[in-house]
GROMACS .gro file of C-alpha atoms in nm:
model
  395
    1UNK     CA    1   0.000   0.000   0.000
    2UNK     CA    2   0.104   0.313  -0.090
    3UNK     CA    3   0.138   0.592   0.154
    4UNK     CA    4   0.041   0.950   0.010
    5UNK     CA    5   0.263   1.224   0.183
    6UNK     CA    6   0.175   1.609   0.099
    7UNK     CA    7   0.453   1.919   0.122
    8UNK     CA    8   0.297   2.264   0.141
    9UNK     CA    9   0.518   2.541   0.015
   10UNK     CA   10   0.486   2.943   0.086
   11UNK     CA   11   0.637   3.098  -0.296
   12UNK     CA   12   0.632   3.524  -0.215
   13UNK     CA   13   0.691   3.667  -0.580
   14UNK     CA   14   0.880   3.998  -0.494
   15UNK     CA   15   0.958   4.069  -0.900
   16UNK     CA   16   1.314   4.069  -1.065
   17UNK     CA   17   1.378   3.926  -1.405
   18UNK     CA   18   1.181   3.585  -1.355
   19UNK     CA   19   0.837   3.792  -1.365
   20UNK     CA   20   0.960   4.069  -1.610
   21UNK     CA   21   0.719   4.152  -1.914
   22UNK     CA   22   0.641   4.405  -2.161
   23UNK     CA   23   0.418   4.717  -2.043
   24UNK     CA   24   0.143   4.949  -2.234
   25UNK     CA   25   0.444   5.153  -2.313
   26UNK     CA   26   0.657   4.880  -2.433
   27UNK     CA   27   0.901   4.933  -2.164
   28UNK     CA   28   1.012   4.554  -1.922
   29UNK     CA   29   0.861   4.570  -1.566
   30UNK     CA   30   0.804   4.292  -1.342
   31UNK     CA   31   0.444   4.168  -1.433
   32UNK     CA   32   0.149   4.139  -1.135
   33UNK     CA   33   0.136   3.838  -1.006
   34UNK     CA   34  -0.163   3.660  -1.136
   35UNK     CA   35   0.015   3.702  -1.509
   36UNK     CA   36   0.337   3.505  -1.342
   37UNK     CA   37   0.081   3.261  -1.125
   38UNK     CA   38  -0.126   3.173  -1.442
   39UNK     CA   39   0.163   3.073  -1.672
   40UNK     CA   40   0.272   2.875  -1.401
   41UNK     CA   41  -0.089   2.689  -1.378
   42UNK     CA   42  -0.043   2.599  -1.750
   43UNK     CA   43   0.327   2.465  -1.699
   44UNK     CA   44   0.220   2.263  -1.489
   45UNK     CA   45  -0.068   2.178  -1.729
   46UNK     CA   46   0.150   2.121  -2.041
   47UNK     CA   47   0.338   1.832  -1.846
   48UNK     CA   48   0.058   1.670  -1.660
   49UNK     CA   49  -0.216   1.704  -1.921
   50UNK     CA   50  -0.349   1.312  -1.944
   51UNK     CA   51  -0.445   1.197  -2.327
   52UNK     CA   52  -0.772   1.289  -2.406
   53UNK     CA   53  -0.789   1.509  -2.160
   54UNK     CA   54  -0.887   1.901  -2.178
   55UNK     CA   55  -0.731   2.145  -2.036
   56UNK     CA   56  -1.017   2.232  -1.850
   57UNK     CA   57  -1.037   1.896  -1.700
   58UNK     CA   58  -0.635   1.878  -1.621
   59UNK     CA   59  -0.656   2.260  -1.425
   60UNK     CA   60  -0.933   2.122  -1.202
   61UNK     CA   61  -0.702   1.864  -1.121
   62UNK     CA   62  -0.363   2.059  -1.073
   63UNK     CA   63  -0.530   2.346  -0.884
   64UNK     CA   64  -0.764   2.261  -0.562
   65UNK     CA   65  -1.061   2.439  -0.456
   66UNK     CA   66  -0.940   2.618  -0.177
   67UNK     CA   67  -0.647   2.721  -0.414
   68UNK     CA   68  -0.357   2.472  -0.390
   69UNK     CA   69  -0.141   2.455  -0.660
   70UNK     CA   70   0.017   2.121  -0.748
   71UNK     CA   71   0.381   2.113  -0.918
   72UNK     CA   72   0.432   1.911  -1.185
   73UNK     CA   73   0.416   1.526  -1.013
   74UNK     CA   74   0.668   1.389  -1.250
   75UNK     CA   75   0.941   1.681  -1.172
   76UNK     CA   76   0.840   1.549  -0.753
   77UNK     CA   77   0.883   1.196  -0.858
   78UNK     CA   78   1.267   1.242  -0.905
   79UNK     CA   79   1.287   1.259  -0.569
   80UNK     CA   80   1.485   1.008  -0.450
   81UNK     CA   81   1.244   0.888  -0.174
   82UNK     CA   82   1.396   0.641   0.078
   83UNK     CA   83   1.096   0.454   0.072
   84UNK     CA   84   0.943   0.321  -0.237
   85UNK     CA   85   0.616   0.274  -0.090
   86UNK     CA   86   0.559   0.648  -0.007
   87UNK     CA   87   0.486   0.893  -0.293
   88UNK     CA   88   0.552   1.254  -0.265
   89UNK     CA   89   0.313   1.535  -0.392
   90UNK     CA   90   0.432   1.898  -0.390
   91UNK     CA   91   0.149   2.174  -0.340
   92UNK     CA   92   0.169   2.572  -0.308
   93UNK     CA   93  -0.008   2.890  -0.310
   94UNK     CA   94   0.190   3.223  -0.442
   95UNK     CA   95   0.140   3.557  -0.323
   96UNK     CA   96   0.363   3.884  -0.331
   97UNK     CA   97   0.488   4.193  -0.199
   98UNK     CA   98   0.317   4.469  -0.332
   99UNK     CA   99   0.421   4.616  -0.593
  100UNK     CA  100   0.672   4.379  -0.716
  101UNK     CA  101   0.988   4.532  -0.788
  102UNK     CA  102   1.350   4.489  -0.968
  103UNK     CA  103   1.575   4.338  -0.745
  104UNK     CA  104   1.788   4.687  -0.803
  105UNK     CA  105   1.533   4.849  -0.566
  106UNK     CA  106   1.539   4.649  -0.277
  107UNK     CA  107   1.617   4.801   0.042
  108UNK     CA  108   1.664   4.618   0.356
  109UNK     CA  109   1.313   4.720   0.523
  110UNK     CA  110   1.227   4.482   0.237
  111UNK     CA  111   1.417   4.217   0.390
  112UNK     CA  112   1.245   4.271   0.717
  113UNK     CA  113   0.911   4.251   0.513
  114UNK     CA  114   0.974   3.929   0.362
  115UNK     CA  115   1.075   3.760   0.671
  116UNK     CA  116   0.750   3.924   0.889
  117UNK     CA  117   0.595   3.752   0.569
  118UNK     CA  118   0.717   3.419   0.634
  119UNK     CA  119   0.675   3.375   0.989
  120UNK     CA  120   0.333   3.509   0.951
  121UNK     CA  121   0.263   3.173   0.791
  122UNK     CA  122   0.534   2.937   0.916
  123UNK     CA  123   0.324   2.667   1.072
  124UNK     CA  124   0.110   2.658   0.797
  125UNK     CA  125   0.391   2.557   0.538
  126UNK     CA  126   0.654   2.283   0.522
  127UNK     CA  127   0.912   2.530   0.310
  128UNK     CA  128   0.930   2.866   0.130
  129UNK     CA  129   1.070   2.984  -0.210
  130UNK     CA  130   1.106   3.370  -0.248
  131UNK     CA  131   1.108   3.451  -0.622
  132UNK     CA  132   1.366   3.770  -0.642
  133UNK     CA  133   1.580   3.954  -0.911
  134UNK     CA  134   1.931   3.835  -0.907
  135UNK     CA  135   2.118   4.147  -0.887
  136UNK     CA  136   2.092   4.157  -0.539
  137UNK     CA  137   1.950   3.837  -0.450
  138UNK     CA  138   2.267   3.754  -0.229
  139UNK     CA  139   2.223   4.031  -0.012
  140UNK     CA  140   1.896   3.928   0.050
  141UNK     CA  141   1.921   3.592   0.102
  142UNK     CA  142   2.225   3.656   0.368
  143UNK     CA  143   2.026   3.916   0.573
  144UNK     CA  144   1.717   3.681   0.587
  145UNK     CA  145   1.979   3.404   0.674
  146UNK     CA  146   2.035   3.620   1.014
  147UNK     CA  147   1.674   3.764   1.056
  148UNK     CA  148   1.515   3.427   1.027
  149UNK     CA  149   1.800   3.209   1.162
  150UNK     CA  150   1.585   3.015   1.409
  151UNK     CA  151   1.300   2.915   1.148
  152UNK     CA  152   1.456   2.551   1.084
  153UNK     CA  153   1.280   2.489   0.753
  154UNK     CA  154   1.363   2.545   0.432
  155UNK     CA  155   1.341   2.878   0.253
  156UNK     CA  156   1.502   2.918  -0.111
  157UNK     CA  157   1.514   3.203  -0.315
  158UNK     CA  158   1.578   3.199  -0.672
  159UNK     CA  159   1.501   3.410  -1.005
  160UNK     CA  160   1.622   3.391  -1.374
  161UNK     CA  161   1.846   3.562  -1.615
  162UNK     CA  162   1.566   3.552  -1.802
  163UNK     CA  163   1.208   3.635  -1.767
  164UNK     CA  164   0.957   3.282  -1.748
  165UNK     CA  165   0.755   3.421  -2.057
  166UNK     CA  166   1.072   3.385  -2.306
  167UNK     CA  167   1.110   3.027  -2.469
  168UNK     CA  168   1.458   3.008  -2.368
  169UNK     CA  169   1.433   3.116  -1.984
  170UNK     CA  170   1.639   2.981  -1.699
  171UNK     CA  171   1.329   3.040  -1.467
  172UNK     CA  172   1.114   2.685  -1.504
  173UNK     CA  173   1.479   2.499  -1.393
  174UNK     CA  174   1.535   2.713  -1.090
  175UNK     CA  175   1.159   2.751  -0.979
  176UNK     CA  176   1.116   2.347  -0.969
  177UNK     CA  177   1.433   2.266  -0.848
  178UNK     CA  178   1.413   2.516  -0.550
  179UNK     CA  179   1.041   2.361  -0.529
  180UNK     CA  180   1.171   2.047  -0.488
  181UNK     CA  181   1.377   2.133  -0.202
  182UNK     CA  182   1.171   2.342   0.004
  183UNK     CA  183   0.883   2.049  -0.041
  184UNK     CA  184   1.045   1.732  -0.066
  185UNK     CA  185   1.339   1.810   0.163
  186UNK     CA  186   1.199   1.984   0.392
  187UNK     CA  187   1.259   1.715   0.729
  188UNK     CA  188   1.656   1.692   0.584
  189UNK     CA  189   1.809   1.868   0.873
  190UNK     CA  190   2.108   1.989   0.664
  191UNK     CA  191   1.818   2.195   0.441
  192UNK     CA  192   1.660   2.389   0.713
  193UNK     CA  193   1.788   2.731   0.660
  194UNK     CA  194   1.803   2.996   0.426
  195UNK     CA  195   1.941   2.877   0.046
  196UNK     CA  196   1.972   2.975  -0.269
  197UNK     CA  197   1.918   2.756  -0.602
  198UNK     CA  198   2.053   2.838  -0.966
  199UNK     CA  199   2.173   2.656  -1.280
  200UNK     CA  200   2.055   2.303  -1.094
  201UNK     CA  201   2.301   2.377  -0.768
  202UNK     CA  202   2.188   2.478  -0.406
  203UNK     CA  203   2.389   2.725  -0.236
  204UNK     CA  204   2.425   2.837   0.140
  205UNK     CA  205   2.250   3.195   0.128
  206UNK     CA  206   2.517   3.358   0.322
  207UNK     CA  207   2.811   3.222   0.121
  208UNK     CA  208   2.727   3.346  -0.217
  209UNK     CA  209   2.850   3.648  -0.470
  210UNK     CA  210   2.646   3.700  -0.809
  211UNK     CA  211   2.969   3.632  -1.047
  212UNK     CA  212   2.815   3.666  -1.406
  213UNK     CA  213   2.571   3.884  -1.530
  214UNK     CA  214   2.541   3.718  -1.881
  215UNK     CA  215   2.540   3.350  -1.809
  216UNK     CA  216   2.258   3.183  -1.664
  217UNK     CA  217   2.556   2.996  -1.401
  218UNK     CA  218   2.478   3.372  -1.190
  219UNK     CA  219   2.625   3.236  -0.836
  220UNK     CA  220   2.908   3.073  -0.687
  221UNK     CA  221   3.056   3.017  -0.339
  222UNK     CA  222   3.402   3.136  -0.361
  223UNK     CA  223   3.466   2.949   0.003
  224UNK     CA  224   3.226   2.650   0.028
  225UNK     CA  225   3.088   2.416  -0.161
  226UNK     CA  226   2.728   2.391  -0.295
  227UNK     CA  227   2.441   2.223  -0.051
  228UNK     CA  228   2.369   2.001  -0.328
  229UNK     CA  229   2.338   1.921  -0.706
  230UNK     CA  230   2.022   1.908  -0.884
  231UNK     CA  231   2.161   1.706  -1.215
  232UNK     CA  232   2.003   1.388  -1.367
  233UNK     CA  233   2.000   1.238  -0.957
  234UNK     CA  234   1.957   1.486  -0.703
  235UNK     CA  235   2.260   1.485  -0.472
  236UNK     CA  236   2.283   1.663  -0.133
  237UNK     CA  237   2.594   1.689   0.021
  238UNK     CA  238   2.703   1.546   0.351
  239UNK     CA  239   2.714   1.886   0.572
  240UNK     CA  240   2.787   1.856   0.943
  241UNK     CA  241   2.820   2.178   1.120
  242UNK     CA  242   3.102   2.287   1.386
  243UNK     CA  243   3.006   2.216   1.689
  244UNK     CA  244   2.861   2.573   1.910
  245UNK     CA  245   3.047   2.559   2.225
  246UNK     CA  246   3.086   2.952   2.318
  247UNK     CA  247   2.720   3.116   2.374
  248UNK     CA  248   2.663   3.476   2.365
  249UNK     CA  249   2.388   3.560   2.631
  250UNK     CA  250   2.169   3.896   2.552
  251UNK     CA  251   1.927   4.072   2.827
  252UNK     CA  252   1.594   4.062   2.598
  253UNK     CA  253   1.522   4.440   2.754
  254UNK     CA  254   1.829   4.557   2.582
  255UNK     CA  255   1.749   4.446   2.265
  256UNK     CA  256   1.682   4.708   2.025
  257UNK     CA  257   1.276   4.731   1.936
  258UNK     CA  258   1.230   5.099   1.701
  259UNK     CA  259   1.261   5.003   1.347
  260UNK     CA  260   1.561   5.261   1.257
  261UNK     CA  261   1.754   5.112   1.044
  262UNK     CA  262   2.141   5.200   1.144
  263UNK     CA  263   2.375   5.418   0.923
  264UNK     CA  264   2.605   5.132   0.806
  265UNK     CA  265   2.832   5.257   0.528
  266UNK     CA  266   3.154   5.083   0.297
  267UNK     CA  267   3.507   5.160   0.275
  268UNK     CA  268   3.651   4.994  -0.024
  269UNK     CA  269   4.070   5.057   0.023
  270UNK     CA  270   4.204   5.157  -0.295
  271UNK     CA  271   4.596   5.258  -0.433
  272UNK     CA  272   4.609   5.604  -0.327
  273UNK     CA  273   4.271   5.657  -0.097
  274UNK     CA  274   4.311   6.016   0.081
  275UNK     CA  275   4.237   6.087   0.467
  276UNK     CA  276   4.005   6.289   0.379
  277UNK     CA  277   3.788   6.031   0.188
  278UNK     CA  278   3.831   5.803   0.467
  279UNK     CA  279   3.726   6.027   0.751
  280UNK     CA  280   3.389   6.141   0.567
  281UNK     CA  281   3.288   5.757   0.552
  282UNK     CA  282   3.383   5.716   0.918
  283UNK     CA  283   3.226   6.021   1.022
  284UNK     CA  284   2.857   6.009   1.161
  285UNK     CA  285   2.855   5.609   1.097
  286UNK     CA  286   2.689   5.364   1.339
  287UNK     CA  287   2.911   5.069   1.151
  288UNK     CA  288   3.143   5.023   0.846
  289UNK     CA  289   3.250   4.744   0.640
  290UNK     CA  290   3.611   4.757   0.543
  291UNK     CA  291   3.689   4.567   0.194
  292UNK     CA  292   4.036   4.583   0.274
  293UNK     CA  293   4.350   4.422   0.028
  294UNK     CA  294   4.472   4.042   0.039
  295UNK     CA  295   4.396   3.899   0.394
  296UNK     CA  296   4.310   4.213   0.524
  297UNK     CA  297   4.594   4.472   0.492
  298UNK     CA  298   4.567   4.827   0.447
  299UNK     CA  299   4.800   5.071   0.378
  300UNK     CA  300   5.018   5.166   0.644
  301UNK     CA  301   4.960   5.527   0.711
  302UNK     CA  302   4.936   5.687   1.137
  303UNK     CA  303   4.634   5.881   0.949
  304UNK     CA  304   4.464   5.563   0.871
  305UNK     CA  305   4.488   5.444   1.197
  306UNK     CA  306   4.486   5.724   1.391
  307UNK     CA  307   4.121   5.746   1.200
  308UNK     CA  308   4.006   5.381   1.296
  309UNK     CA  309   4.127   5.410   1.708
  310UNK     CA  310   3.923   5.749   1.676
  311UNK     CA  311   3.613   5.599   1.501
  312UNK     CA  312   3.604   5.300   1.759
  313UNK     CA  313   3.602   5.512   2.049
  314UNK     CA  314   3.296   5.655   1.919
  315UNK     CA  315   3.190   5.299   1.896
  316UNK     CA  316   3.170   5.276   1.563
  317UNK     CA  317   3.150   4.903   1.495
  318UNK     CA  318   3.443   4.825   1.182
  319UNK     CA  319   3.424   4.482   1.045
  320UNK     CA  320   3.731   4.382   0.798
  321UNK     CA  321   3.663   4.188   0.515
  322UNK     CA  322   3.868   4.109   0.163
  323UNK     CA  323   3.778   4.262  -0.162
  324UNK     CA  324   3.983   3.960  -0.302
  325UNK     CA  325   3.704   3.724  -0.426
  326UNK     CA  326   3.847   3.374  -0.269
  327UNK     CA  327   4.020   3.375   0.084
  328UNK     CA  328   4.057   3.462   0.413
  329UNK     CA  329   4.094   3.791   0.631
  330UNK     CA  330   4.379   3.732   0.969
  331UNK     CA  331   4.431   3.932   1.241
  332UNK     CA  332   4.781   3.988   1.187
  333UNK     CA  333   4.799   4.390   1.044
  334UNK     CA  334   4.743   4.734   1.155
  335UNK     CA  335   4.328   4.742   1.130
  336UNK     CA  336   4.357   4.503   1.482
  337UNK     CA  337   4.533   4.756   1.670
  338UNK     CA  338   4.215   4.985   1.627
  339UNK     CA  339   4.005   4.725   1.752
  340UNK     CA  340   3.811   4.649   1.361
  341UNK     CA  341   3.661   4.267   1.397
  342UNK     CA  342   3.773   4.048   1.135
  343UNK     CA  343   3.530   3.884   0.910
  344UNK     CA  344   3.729   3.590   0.792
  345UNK     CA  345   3.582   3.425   0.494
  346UNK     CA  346   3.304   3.625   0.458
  347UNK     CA  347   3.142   3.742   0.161
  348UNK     CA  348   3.098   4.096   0.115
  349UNK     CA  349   2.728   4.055   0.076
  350UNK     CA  350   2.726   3.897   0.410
  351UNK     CA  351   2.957   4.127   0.533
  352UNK     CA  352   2.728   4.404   0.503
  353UNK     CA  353   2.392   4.268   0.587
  354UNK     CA  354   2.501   4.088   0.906
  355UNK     CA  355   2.634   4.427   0.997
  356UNK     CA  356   2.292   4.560   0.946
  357UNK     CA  357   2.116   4.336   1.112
  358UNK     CA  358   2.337   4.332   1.439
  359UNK     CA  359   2.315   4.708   1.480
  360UNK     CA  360   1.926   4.685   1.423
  361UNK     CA  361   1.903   4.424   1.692
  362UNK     CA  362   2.174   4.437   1.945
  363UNK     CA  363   2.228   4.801   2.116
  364UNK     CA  364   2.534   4.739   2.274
  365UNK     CA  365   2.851   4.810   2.131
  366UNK     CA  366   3.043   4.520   2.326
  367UNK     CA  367   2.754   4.270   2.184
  368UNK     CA  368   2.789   4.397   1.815
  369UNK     CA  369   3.130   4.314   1.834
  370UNK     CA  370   3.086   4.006   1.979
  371UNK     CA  371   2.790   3.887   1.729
  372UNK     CA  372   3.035   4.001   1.462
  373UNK     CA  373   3.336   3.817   1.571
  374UNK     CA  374   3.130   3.509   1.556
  375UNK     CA  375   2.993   3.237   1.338
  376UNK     CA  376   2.611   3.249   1.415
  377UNK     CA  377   2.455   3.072   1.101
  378UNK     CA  378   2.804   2.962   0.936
  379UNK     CA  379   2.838   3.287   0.776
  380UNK     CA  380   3.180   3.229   0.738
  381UNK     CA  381   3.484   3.003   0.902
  382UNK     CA  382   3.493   3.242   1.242
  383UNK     CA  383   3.443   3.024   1.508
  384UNK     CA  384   3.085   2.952   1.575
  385UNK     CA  385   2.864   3.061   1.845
  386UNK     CA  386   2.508   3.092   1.960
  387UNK     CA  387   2.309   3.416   2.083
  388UNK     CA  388   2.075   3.329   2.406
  389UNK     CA  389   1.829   3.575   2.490
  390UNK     CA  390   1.809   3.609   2.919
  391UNK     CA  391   1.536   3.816   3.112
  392UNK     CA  392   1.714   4.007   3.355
  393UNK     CA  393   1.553   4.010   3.667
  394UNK     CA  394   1.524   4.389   3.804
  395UNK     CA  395   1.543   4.457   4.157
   0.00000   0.00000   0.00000
């Protein structure tokens, strides 16, 4: 007897490429979302149509009453189910963020809004796919990586190169395989976190750079390897975590609770950058990311560092982290001396929205610094640690 088991999946269409289309006016702008939820109805209709069948018929099968779409059953059959007596069926509803937007307009209140989003309906679903432009797509899937780094399911965002209503998009790949994840993999304990799937590979959401803005291979993770492989067999690799040994206890009441987001700027070192540059992007900042050269060195000037020991007694939180696309920052040059926190491995992307996200919701300077010296979600190679929220008795 065969045992029928059922994965719900949350998709939020925010816009980008995948939903692009042509206006009145001629002009490309993401398209509303029933034009993007329709075409995906009759995907799913082109491959599951039965013979004889209309297409009438086949859409009252694919899509419930109450509005449950069902994804192609022969895409979810290539899931390599441990049990051959239990068959897997993938079902979703889409909705979207208002208006939709390209991915070149997100802002990180956005971020914020997408996550709210999510855990407005966690319990309902068993994963989430957020459909999002790729320009910046690995900005936001690192800051939801941090915002939502206690969900433990599944959430996957992906897009396309090119829009899902041209014959030779990227988009119908990327949309089923991250489908397939967030639905069919949604108990693997290695998959419960924030991804990110393109050109049939699944990438940690904080480790990735957009590389190539031609090809539809968009992302790579210059310091780990891909989650897993989405080929002919679907293959998810054997992750095992550090182990969290260090904690990092925060009094709830000190947590910060306006929604200010903090001034957090970048300082990009470059042959010949002038004091004067420098100071104006230290001045007035709550943190700054410091793309600095190799593993982390910076040119040796007593203005330089005069500058950093002066921003970080205004507790100005620095964190160090290498323009240099592959490697490693050390804490071995000047930029320790004025107390900047070194990022490691991390991406740039990560860099910045971690930073964000720790000066939204940690006031204390000491914390920041130690949230940013850390590993929380495996960010990056620093060594890993969790964040405990106490309530401090008052007496």
């Amino acid at each position: 007897m065969t045992t029928e088991v059922y994965r719900k999946v949350f998709v939020l269409y925010t816009g980008g490429t995948i939903g692009m289309g042509y206006n009145a006016d001629g002009l490309l702008e993401p398209m509303r979302l029933k034009h993007l939820e329709e075409f995906l109805i009759k995907m799913t209709i082109l491959y599951e149509k039965k013979p004889n069948e209309t297409e009438e018929q086949a859409r009252a099968r694919i899509v419930s009453k109450d509005g449950w779409i069902f994804l192609p059953q022969k895409a979810v059959d290539d899931y390599p189910s441990v049990d051959e007596k239990t068959k897997y069926h993938v079902l979703y509803k889409i909705k979207t963020v208002e208006p939709p937007i390209d991915s070149s307009k997100m802002v990180p209140e956005k971020w914020f809004e997408i996550a709210d989003r999510i855990r407005a309906v966690e319990e309902q679903y068993d994963g989430f796919v957020v459909l999002h432009g790729t320009d910046t797509m690995a900005y936001t899937s690192s800051a939801l990586s941090f915002i939502l780094k206690d969900l433990k399911k599944p959430v996957i965002l992906t897009g396309a190169q090119r829009s899902i209503f041209h014959p030779r998009s990227d988009a119908e790949d990327n949309f089923i395989g991250a489908m397939l994840i967030a639905g069919c993999y949604s108990k693997t304990a290695a998959l419960q976190k924030v991804m990110l799937c393109n050109d049939c590979k699944l990438f940690q959401g904080n480790r990735v750079c957009k590389f190539d803005c031609d090809s539809f291979r968009v992302f790579d993770s210059p310091n780990m390897k891909p989650l897993a492989y989405l080929d002919t067999i679907i293959k998810v690799r054997d992750c095992k975590s550090d182990p969290v040994e260090e904690t990092i206890f925060v009094n709830r009441q000190e947590t910060a609770r306006d929604g200010c987001l903090p001034d957090v700027r970048l300082l990009r070192f470059f042959p010949g950058i002038q004091e004067k540059y420098v100071r104006s992007v230290l001045e007035g900042a709550d943190g700054v990311v410091l793309e600095t050269f190799g593993s982390g060195n910076a040119p040796e000037h007593d203005w330089l560092k005069e500058a950093l020991i002066e921003a970080g007694r205004r507790e100005v939180v620095m964190l160090n982290c290498t323009q240099v696309y592959r490697g490693t920052v050390l804490p071995i040059y000047a930029a320790s001396e004025a107390g900047v926190v070194f990022g490691y491995d991390i991406t740039p992307e990560a860099a910045m929205t971690k930073m964000i996200w720790t000066l939204k919701t940690f006031p204390d300077f000491e914390t920041r610094r130690q949230v940013l010296e850390a590993s929380i979600c495996g960010e990056s190679s620093a060594p890993p640690k969790q964040i405990k929220f106490i309530q401090k008795v008052l007496t």
